[in-house]
XYZ file of C-alpha atoms in Angstrom:
144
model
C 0.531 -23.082 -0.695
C 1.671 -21.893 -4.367
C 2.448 -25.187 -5.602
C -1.483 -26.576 -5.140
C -2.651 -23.893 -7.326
C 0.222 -24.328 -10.338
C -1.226 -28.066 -10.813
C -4.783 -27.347 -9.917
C -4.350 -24.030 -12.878
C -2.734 -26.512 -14.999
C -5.855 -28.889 -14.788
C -8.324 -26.548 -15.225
C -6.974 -25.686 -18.421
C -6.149 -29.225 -19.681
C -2.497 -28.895 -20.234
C 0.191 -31.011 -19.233
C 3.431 -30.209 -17.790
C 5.166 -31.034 -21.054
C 3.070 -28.048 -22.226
C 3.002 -25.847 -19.559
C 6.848 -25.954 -19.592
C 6.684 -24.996 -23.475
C 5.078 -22.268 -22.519
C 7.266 -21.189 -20.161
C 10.139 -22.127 -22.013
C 11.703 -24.477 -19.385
C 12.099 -28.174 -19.427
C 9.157 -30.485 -17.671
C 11.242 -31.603 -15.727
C 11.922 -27.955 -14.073
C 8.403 -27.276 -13.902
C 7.307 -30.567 -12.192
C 10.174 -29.148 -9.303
C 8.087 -25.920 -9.073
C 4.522 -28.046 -8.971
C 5.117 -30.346 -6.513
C 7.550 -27.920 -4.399
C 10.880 -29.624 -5.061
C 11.904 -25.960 -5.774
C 10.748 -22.295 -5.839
C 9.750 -20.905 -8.651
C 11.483 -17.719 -10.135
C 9.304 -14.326 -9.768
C 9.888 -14.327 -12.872
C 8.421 -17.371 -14.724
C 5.653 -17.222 -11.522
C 4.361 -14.008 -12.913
C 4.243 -15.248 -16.820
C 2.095 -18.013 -15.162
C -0.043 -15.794 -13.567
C -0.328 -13.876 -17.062
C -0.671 -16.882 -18.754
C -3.694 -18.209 -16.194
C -4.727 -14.460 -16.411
C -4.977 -14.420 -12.656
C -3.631 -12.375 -9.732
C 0.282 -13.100 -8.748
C -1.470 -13.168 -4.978
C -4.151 -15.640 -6.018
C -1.486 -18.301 -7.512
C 0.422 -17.957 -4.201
C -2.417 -17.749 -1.971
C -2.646 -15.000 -0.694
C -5.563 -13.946 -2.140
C -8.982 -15.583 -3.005
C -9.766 -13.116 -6.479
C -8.596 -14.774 -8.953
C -9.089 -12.870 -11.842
C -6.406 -10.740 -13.251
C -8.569 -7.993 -14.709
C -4.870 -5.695 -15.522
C -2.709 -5.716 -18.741
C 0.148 -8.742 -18.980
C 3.293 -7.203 -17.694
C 6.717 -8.350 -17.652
C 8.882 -7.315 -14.567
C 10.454 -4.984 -14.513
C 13.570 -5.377 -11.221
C 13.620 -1.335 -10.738
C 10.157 -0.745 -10.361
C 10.624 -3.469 -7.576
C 13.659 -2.333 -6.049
C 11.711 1.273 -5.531
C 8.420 -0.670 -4.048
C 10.641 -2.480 -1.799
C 12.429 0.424 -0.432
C 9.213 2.331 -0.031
C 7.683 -0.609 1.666
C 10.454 -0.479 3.894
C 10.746 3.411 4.823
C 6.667 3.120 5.108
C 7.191 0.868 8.042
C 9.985 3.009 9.616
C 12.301 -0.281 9.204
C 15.992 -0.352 8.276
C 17.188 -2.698 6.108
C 18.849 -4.901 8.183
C 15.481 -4.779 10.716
C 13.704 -6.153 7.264
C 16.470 -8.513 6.395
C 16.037 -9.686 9.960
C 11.635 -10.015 9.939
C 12.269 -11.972 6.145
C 15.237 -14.308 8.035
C 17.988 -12.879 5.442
C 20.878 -11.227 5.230
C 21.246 -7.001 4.897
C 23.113 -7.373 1.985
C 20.365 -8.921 0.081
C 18.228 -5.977 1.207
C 20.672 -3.500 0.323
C 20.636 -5.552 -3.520
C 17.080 -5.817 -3.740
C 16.618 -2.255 -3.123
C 19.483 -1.200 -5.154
C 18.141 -3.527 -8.079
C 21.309 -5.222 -8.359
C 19.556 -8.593 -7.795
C 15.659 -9.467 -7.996
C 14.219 -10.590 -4.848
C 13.568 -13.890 -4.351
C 10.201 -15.652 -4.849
C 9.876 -16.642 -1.067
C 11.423 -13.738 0.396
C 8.818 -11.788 -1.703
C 6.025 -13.838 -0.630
C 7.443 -13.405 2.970
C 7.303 -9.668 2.782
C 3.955 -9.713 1.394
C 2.610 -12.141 4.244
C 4.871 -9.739 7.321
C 3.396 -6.495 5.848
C 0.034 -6.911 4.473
C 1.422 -6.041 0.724
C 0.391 -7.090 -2.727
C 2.706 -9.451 -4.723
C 0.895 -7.490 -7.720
C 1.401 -4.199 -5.906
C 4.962 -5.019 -5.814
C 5.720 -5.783 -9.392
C 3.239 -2.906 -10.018
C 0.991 -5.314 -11.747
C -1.832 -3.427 -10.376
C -2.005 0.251 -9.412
């Protein structure tokens, strides 16, 4: 899963946690949760790693074998997710609460994803991308 490639990334370029975390600007001892799976990481700081590795958001999850990121760094941006989530969803003919059903959650937290009024989870993102064949990178419109 995820957390295998965060510590085998972190190798391969000779940092440590400590520094890792700096770069990330979070403690160690958050990071160390998100490397050995204590916790989920935030979209968030997943894609700065994935911008900081300067690989695919799909290859640091596994979902994907190419690693190489060969697009600009972007940040997230939660409306540009909200839309790809709703026009997942309509693609499929699904309504939201079929979706929040396939990705075990509530409607509501469809409804807020899709409305941008929160960002969608790391795991329920991964979830979607796993149910429907769909690029993490796609999503956050990291590539076109």
């Amino acid at each position: 899963m995820m957390f295998e490639k965060l510590k085998e990334l972190r190798d391969y370029e000779a940092k440590t946690q400590k520094e890792t975390a700096h770069l990330l600007n979070v403690t160690r001892a958050t990071y160390a949760g998100w490397e050995c799976g204590k916790d989920i990481i935030p979209l968030t700081k997943l894609n700065d790693l994935a911008n900081i590795y300067d690989v695919t958001l799909d290859y640091l999850v596994g979902l994907s074998d190419k690693e190489e990121n060969r697009n600009s760094t972007i940040h997230i941006d939660p409306k540009i997710i909200s839309e790809n989530i709703k026009m997942l969803r309509l693609s499929k003919k699904l309504t939201q609460k079929e979706l929040a059903e396939k990705l075990n959650t509530s409607q509501s937290n469809i409804h807020n994803y899709e409305n941008g009024k929160s960002l969608i989870t790391t795991m329920y993102a991964i979830e979607l991308a796993k149910n429907y064949n769909y690029s993490l990178d796609k999503l956050i419109r990291k590539t076109k």
